[in-house]
């Protein structure tokens, strides 16, 4: 990775990403927009890489991606400069633990499929979604489903047949009414990383 900013890494400012930035051009482009770096080569069908992040990890891309999604969920460190460090530090671990507890997930500070799913789904506007719709929330839905079980969806904001099929699969998996419509209960389950 090349750093084009001549200031020391600790002095570089990293703005909190907006929801629009997180969605901009899903896939590798969005990862670059969120983290400022290219996506890892082992990416999901949507172009995102959903790494297992665990305490002690120092992989720059993965940790900054995690921190960007935490910020999008309004989880901020108590000291501003620590969040810019590309290390899964104790402060970030505690934020993840708090987030996992809020979602009723295992509070092990390991960010896996369920935690990624919850981080993504909680940024959505939660509008009712069904086949034929095209909104940013559809893209967040597609990203969340891919994070949860690598469903192979293209994150293109279009709620088509493939998205409906994966929604039905997800609803069946978590014991919801299988109708292919993403309503309150489906959003709640996704936001809890179920």
Tab-separated table of C-alpha atoms in Angstrom:
chain	number	residue	atom	x	y	z
A	1	UNK	CA	0.000	0.000	0.000
A	2	UNK	CA	1.307	3.430	-0.915
A	3	UNK	CA	0.681	6.396	1.340
A	4	UNK	CA	0.337	9.517	-0.825
A	5	UNK	CA	-0.149	11.776	2.196
A	6	UNK	CA	3.250	12.992	3.407
A	7	UNK	CA	2.075	13.604	6.969
A	8	UNK	CA	2.814	10.916	9.570
A	9	UNK	CA	0.051	8.291	9.681
A	10	UNK	CA	-0.942	9.378	13.198
A	11	UNK	CA	-1.674	12.921	11.948
A	12	UNK	CA	-3.762	11.987	8.932
A	13	UNK	CA	-7.445	12.819	9.341
A	14	UNK	CA	-10.001	10.198	8.394
A	15	UNK	CA	-13.539	11.556	8.232
A	16	UNK	CA	-16.475	9.475	9.403
A	17	UNK	CA	-17.902	7.902	6.263
A	18	UNK	CA	-21.425	8.855	5.320
A	19	UNK	CA	-24.013	6.261	4.393
A	20	UNK	CA	-23.674	7.435	0.794
A	21	UNK	CA	-19.895	6.889	0.886
A	22	UNK	CA	-20.381	3.392	2.271
A	23	UNK	CA	-22.688	2.580	-0.608
A	24	UNK	CA	-20.841	4.367	-3.408
A	25	UNK	CA	-20.219	1.912	-6.187
A	26	UNK	CA	-20.493	-1.283	-4.146
A	27	UNK	CA	-17.785	-3.826	-4.375
A	28	UNK	CA	-14.124	-2.970	-4.568
A	29	UNK	CA	-14.921	0.669	-5.317
A	30	UNK	CA	-16.929	0.987	-2.101
A	31	UNK	CA	-14.198	-0.667	-0.062
A	32	UNK	CA	-11.768	1.870	-1.481
A	33	UNK	CA	-14.205	4.711	-0.719
A	34	UNK	CA	-14.739	3.548	2.867
A	35	UNK	CA	-11.193	2.603	3.753
A	36	UNK	CA	-9.078	4.434	1.223
A	37	UNK	CA	-7.529	1.146	0.104
A	38	UNK	CA	-8.277	-1.480	-2.510
A	39	UNK	CA	-10.256	-4.590	-1.616
A	40	UNK	CA	-8.417	-7.772	-0.800
A	41	UNK	CA	-8.256	-10.385	-3.517
A	42	UNK	CA	-10.437	-12.915	-1.685
A	43	UNK	CA	-13.652	-10.946	-2.040
A	44	UNK	CA	-17.290	-11.950	-1.939
A	45	UNK	CA	-19.450	-11.809	-5.069
A	46	UNK	CA	-20.291	-8.181	-4.277
A	47	UNK	CA	-16.604	-7.294	-4.319
A	48	UNK	CA	-16.364	-6.807	-0.569
A	49	UNK	CA	-13.958	-8.791	1.539
A	50	UNK	CA	-15.544	-9.888	4.824
A	51	UNK	CA	-12.493	-10.825	6.878
A	52	UNK	CA	-12.529	-12.519	10.232
A	53	UNK	CA	-11.118	-9.782	12.455
A	54	UNK	CA	-9.783	-10.901	15.806
A	55	UNK	CA	-7.764	-9.340	18.635
A	56	UNK	CA	-4.147	-8.802	17.671
A	57	UNK	CA	-4.878	-8.370	13.954
A	58	UNK	CA	-2.740	-5.754	12.273
A	59	UNK	CA	-3.948	-6.130	8.663
A	60	UNK	CA	-4.461	-2.526	7.578
A	61	UNK	CA	-7.353	-3.001	5.123
A	62	UNK	CA	-9.433	-5.277	7.346
A	63	UNK	CA	-9.099	-3.206	10.510
A	64	UNK	CA	-9.849	0.111	8.807
A	65	UNK	CA	-12.882	-1.418	7.074
A	66	UNK	CA	-14.147	-2.617	10.460
A	67	UNK	CA	-13.544	0.799	12.023
A	68	UNK	CA	-15.375	2.520	9.157
A	69	UNK	CA	-18.476	0.335	9.635
A	70	UNK	CA	-18.307	0.920	13.412
A	71	UNK	CA	-18.260	4.679	12.794
A	72	UNK	CA	-21.200	4.362	10.398
A	73	UNK	CA	-23.048	2.715	13.309
A	74	UNK	CA	-22.122	5.660	15.566
A	75	UNK	CA	-19.543	3.680	17.548
A	76	UNK	CA	-16.699	6.090	18.158
A	77	UNK	CA	-13.611	5.820	20.310
A	78	UNK	CA	-13.193	7.998	23.377
A	79	UNK	CA	-9.879	9.264	22.006
A	80	UNK	CA	-10.023	10.379	18.377
A	81	UNK	CA	-6.489	9.543	17.287
A	82	UNK	CA	-6.635	5.863	18.314
A	83	UNK	CA	-9.324	5.095	15.750
A	84	UNK	CA	-6.993	5.996	12.898
A	85	UNK	CA	-4.539	3.259	13.816
A	86	UNK	CA	-4.722	0.205	11.560
A	87	UNK	CA	-4.512	-2.160	14.509
A	88	UNK	CA	-7.347	-3.969	16.243
A	89	UNK	CA	-6.550	-2.210	19.495
A	90	UNK	CA	-8.202	-2.793	22.905
A	91	UNK	CA	-10.447	0.265	22.508
A	92	UNK	CA	-11.842	-1.005	19.192
A	93	UNK	CA	-12.211	-4.477	20.699
A	94	UNK	CA	-14.388	-2.991	23.452
A	95	UNK	CA	-16.527	-1.155	20.877
A	96	UNK	CA	-17.007	-4.440	19.002
A	97	UNK	CA	-17.847	-6.228	22.261
A	98	UNK	CA	-20.452	-3.554	23.096
A	99	UNK	CA	-21.898	-3.768	19.575
A	100	UNK	CA	-22.070	-7.577	19.775
A	101	UNK	CA	-23.819	-7.380	23.155
A	102	UNK	CA	-26.330	-4.881	21.738
A	103	UNK	CA	-27.066	-7.359	18.938
A	104	UNK	CA	-27.238	-10.286	21.366
A	105	UNK	CA	-24.306	-11.939	19.596
A	106	UNK	CA	-21.482	-13.849	21.232
A	107	UNK	CA	-19.278	-11.135	22.792
A	108	UNK	CA	-15.935	-12.615	21.791
A	109	UNK	CA	-14.629	-9.506	19.964
A	110	UNK	CA	-14.154	-11.659	16.846
A	111	UNK	CA	-15.815	-10.036	13.847
A	112	UNK	CA	-17.196	-12.841	11.707
A	113	UNK	CA	-20.218	-13.248	9.379
A	114	UNK	CA	-22.883	-12.451	11.988
A	115	UNK	CA	-21.158	-9.293	13.222
A	116	UNK	CA	-20.481	-8.066	9.658
A	117	UNK	CA	-24.139	-8.696	8.778
A	118	UNK	CA	-25.309	-6.678	11.788
A	119	UNK	CA	-22.853	-3.822	11.125
A	120	UNK	CA	-24.119	-3.487	7.565
A	121	UNK	CA	-27.847	-4.011	8.210
A	122	UNK	CA	-27.950	-1.475	11.058
A	123	UNK	CA	-26.998	1.336	8.652
A	124	UNK	CA	-30.094	0.732	6.507
A	125	UNK	CA	-33.168	2.956	6.619
A	126	UNK	CA	-35.318	-0.120	7.221
A	127	UNK	CA	-37.914	0.579	4.565
A	128	UNK	CA	-40.025	-2.379	3.456
A	129	UNK	CA	-38.331	-3.948	0.438
A	130	UNK	CA	-39.715	-6.246	-2.224
A	131	UNK	CA	-38.930	-7.438	-5.708
A	132	UNK	CA	-38.807	-4.662	-8.299
A	133	UNK	CA	-37.476	-1.976	-5.943
A	134	UNK	CA	-34.179	-0.135	-6.457
A	135	UNK	CA	-32.877	1.777	-3.433
A	136	UNK	CA	-29.734	2.126	-1.351
A	137	UNK	CA	-31.400	-0.051	1.291
A	138	UNK	CA	-31.597	-2.864	-1.283
A	139	UNK	CA	-27.844	-2.565	-1.704
A	140	UNK	CA	-27.337	-2.718	2.072
A	141	UNK	CA	-29.606	-5.769	2.171
A	142	UNK	CA	-27.508	-7.438	-0.538
A	143	UNK	CA	-24.272	-6.608	1.305
A	144	UNK	CA	-25.689	-7.921	4.600
A	145	UNK	CA	-26.833	-11.200	3.023
A	146	UNK	CA	-23.436	-11.643	1.387
A	147	UNK	CA	-21.676	-10.929	4.680
A	148	UNK	CA	-23.915	-13.363	6.554
A	149	UNK	CA	-23.505	-16.378	4.275
A	150	UNK	CA	-21.778	-15.301	1.046
A	151	UNK	CA	-24.986	-15.519	-0.935
A	152	UNK	CA	-23.300	-14.469	-4.174
A	153	UNK	CA	-25.505	-11.431	-4.747
A	154	UNK	CA	-24.314	-8.552	-6.879
A	155	UNK	CA	-24.783	-5.421	-4.750
A	156	UNK	CA	-26.458	-3.384	-7.475
A	157	UNK	CA	-29.427	-1.769	-5.613
A	158	UNK	CA	-31.897	-3.826	-7.693
A	159	UNK	CA	-34.214	-6.192	-5.847
A	160	UNK	CA	-34.510	-8.872	-8.499
A	161	UNK	CA	-35.134	-12.612	-8.572
A	162	UNK	CA	-31.738	-13.511	-7.091
A	163	UNK	CA	-32.186	-11.123	-4.162
A	164	UNK	CA	-35.701	-12.423	-3.523
A	165	UNK	CA	-34.410	-16.011	-3.581
A	166	UNK	CA	-31.716	-15.174	-1.009
A	167	UNK	CA	-34.198	-13.280	1.180
A	168	UNK	CA	-36.459	-16.350	1.169
A	169	UNK	CA	-33.485	-18.566	2.008
A	170	UNK	CA	-32.557	-16.259	4.880
A	171	UNK	CA	-36.143	-16.066	6.191
A	172	UNK	CA	-36.363	-19.856	6.160
A	173	UNK	CA	-33.004	-20.135	7.939
A	174	UNK	CA	-34.031	-17.814	10.811
A	175	UNK	CA	-37.603	-19.093	11.182
A	176	UNK	CA	-39.509	-16.150	9.726
A	177	UNK	CA	-42.523	-16.157	7.427
A	178	UNK	CA	-41.061	-16.949	3.997
A	179	UNK	CA	-42.505	-14.327	1.657
A	180	UNK	CA	-39.441	-12.743	0.041
A	181	UNK	CA	-40.420	-9.323	1.416
A	182	UNK	CA	-38.005	-7.565	3.761
A	183	UNK	CA	-40.151	-6.036	6.458
A	184	UNK	CA	-39.565	-5.086	10.078
A	185	UNK	CA	-38.913	-8.610	11.357
A	186	UNK	CA	-36.442	-9.476	8.599
A	187	UNK	CA	-34.554	-6.202	9.144
A	188	UNK	CA	-34.496	-6.865	12.901
A	189	UNK	CA	-32.991	-10.318	12.402
A	190	UNK	CA	-30.393	-9.007	9.950
A	191	UNK	CA	-29.520	-6.126	12.282
A	192	UNK	CA	-28.998	-8.640	15.077
A	193	UNK	CA	-26.674	-10.669	12.851
A	194	UNK	CA	-28.969	-13.684	12.847
